[in-house]
PDB file of C-alpha atoms in Angstrom:
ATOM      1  CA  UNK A  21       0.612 -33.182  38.417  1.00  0.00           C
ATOM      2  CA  UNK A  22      -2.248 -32.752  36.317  1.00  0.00           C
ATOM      3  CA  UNK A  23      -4.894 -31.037  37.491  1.00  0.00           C
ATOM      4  CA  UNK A  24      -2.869 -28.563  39.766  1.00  0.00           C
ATOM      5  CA  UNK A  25      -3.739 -24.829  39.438  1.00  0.00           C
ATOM      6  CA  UNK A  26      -0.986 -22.950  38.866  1.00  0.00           C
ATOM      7  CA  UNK A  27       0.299 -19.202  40.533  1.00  0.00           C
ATOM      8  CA  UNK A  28       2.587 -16.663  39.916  1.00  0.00           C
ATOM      9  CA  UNK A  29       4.888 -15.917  36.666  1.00  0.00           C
ATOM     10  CA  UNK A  30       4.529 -19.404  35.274  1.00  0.00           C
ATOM     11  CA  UNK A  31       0.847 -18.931  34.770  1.00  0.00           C
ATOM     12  CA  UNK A  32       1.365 -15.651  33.591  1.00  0.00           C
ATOM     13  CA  UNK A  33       3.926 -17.375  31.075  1.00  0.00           C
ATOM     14  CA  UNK A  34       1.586 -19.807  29.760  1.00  0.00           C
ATOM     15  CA  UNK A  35      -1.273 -17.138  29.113  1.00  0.00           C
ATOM     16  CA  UNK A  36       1.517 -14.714  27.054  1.00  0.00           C
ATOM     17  CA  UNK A  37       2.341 -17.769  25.129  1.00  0.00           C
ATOM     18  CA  UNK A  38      -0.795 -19.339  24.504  1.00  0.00           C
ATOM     19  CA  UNK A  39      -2.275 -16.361  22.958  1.00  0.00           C
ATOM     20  CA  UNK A  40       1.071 -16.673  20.454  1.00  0.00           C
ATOM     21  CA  UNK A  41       0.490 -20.201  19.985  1.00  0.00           C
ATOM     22  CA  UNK A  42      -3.569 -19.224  18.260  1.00  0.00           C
ATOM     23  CA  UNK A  43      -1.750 -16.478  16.646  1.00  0.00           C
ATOM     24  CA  UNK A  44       1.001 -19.289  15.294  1.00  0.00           C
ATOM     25  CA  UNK A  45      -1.863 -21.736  14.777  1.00  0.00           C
ATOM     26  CA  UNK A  46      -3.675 -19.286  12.542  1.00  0.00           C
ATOM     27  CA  UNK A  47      -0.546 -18.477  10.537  1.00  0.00           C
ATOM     28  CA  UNK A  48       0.054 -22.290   9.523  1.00  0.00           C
ATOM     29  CA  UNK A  49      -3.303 -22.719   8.554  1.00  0.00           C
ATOM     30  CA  UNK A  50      -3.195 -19.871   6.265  1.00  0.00           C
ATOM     31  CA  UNK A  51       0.288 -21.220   4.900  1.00  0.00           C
ATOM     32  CA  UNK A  52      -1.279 -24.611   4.682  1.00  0.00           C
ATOM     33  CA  UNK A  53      -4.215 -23.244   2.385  1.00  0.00           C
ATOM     34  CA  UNK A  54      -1.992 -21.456  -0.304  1.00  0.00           C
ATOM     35  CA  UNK A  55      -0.247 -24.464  -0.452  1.00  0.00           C
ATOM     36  CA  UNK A  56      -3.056 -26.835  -0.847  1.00  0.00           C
ATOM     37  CA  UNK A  57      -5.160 -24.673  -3.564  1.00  0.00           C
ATOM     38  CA  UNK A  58      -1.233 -23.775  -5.435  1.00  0.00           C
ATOM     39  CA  UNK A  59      -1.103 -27.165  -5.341  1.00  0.00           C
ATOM     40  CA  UNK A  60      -4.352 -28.574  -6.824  1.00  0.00           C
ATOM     41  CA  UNK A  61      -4.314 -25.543  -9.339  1.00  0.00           C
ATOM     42  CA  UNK A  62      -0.871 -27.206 -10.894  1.00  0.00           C
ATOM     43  CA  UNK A  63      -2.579 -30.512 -10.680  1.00  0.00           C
ATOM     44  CA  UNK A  64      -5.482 -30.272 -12.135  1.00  0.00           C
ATOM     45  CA  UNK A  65      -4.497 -27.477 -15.035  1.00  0.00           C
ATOM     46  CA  UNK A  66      -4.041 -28.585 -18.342  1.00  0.00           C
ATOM     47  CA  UNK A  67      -0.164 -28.416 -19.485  1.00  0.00           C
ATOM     48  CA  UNK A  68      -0.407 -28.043 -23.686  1.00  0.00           C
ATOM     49  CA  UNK A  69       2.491 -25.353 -23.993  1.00  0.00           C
ATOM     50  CA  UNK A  70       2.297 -24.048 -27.626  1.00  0.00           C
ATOM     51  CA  UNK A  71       4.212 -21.057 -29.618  1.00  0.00           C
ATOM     52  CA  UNK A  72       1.495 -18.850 -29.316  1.00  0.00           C
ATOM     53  CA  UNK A  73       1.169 -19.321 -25.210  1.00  0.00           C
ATOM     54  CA  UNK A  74       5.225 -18.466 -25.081  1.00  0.00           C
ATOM     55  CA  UNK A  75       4.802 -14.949 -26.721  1.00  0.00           C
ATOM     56  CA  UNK A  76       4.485 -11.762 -24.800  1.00  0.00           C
ATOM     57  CA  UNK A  77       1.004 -10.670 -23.712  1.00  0.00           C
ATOM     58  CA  UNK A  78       0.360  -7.162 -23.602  1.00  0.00           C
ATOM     59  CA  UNK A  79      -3.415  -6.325 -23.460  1.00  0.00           C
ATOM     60  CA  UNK A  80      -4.277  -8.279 -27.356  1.00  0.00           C
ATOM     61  CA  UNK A  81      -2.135  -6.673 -28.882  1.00  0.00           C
ATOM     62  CA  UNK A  82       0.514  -8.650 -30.552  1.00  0.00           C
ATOM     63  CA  UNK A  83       4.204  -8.134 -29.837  1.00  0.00           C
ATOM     64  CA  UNK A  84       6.193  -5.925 -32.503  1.00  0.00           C
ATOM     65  CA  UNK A  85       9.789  -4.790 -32.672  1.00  0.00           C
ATOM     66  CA  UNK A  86      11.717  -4.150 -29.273  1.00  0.00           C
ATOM     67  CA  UNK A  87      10.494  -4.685 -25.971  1.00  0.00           C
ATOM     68  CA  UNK A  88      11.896  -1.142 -24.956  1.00  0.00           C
ATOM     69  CA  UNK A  89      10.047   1.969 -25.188  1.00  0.00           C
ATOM     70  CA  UNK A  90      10.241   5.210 -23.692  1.00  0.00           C
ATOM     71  CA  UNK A  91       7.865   6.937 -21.659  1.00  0.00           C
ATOM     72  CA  UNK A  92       7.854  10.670 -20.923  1.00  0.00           C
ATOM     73  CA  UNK A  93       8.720  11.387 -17.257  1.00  0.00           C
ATOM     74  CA  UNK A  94       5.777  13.991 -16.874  1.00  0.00           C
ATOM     75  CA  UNK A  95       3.343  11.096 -16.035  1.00  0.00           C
ATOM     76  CA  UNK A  96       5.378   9.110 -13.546  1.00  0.00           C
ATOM     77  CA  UNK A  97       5.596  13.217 -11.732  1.00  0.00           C
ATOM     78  CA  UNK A  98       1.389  13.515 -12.415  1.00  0.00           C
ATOM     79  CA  UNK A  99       1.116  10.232 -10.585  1.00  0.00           C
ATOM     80  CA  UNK A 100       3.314  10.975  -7.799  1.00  0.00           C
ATOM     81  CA  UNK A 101       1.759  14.268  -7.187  1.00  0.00           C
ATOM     82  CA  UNK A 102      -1.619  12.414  -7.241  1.00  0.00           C
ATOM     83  CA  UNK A 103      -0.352  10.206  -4.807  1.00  0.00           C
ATOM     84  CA  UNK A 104       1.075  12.700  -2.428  1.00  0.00           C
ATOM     85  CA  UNK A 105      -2.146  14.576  -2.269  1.00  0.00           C
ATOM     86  CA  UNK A 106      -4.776  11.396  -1.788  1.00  0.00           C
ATOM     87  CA  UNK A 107      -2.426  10.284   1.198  1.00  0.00           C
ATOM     88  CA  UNK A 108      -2.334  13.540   2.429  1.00  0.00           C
ATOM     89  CA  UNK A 109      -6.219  13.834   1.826  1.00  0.00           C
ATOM     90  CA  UNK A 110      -6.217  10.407   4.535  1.00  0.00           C
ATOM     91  CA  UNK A 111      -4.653  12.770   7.278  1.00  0.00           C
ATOM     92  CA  UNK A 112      -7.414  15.413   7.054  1.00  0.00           C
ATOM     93  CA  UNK A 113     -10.142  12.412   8.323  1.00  0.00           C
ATOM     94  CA  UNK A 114      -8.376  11.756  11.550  1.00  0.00           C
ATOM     95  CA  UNK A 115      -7.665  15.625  12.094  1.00  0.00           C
ATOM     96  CA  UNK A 116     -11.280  16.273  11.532  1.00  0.00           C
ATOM     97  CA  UNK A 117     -12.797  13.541  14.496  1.00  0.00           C
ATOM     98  CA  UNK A 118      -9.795  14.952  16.863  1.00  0.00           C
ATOM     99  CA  UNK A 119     -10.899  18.940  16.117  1.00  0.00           C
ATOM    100  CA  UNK A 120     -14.307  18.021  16.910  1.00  0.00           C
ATOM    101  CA  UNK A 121     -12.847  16.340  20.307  1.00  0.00           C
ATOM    102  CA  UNK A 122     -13.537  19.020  23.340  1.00  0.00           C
ATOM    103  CA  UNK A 123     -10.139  21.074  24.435  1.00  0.00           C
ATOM    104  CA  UNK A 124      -8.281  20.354  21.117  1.00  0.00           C
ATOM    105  CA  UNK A 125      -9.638  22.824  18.882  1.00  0.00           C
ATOM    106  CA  UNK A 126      -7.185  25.313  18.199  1.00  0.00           C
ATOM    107  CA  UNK A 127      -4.150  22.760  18.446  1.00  0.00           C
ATOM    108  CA  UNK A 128      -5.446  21.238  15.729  1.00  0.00           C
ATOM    109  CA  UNK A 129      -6.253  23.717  13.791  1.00  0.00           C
ATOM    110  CA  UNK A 130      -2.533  25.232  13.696  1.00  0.00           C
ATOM    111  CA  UNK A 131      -1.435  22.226  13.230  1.00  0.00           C
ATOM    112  CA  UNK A 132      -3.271  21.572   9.838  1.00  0.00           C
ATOM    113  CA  UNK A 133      -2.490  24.972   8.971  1.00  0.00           C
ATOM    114  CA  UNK A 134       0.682  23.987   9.263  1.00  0.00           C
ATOM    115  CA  UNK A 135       0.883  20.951   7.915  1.00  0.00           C
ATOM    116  CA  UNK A 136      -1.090  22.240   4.470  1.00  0.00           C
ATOM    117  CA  UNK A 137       1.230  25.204   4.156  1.00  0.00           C
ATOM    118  CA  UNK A 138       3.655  22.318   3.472  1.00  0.00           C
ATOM    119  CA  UNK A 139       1.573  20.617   1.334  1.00  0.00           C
ATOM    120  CA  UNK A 140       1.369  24.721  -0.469  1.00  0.00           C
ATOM    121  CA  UNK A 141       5.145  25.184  -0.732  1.00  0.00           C
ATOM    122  CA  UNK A 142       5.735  21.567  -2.608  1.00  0.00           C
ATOM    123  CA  UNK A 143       2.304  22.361  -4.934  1.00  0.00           C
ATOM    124  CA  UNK A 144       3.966  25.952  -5.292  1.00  0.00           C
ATOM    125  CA  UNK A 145       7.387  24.053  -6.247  1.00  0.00           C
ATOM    126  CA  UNK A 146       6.378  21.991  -8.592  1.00  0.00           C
ATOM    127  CA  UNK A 147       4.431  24.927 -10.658  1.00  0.00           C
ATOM    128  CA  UNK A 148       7.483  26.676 -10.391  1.00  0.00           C
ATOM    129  CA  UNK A 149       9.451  24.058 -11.894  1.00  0.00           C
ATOM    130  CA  UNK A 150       6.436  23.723 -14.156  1.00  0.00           C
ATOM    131  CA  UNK A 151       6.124  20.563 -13.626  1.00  0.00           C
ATOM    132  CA  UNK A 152       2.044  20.932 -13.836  1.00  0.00           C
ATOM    133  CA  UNK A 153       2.615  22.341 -17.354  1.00  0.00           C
ATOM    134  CA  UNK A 154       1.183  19.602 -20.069  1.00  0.00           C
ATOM    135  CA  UNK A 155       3.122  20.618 -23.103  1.00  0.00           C
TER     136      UNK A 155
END
């Protein structure tokens, strides 16, 4: 019967999965346009494969000897300290609009206190292990 309002937990049914079915819409659309531009980028490139296109690229500088080198583990442990502290820099901006919230002052505040006394005993850690020394 077309036409006929609906009641009860069918309607509800048909509102919970209609709002999946935009969601799902959305979602094949956005499949849909990778595939179309992946597809017109293979059509309409130019395919002249030479000697020189096969080579490794590595910023102009033309491939010599092995592939393989070594780098020192010092800068992978500068970068993941780096790392640590700009995500941990990301908590203070959350912490700072809840302090200024009314009643959650000094929660907050030993809670920080806390949680950069952490941050202190891994920074301590790593000088200790001297880790921040650039030899």
């Amino acid at each position: 019967m077309a036409g006929v309002p609906v009641d009860g937990p069918t309607a509800l049914a048909s509102e919970y999965f209609q709002s999946y079915s935009v969601i799902g819409l959305l979602a094949l659309i956005g499949v849909l346009f990778v595939a179309v531009a992946f597809g017109a980028g293979r059509l309409l490139r130019p395919v002249v494969p030479t000697p020189e296109k096969l080579l490794t690229y590595e910023c102009g500088v033309d491939p010599v000897g092995e592939g393989w080198a070594h780098t020192q583990v010092r800068y992978y442990v500068y970068a993941f300290l780096y790392v640590i502290f700009a995500v941990d820099s990301i908590f203070l901006f959350p912490w700072a609009t809840v302090f200024a919230a009314p009643g959650y002052g000094a929660t907050t505040l030993v809670e920080m206190f806390i949680f950069l006394g952490f941050l202190a005993v891994g920074l301590l850690y790593a000088w200790k292990k001297g880790v921040l020394a650039w030899a």
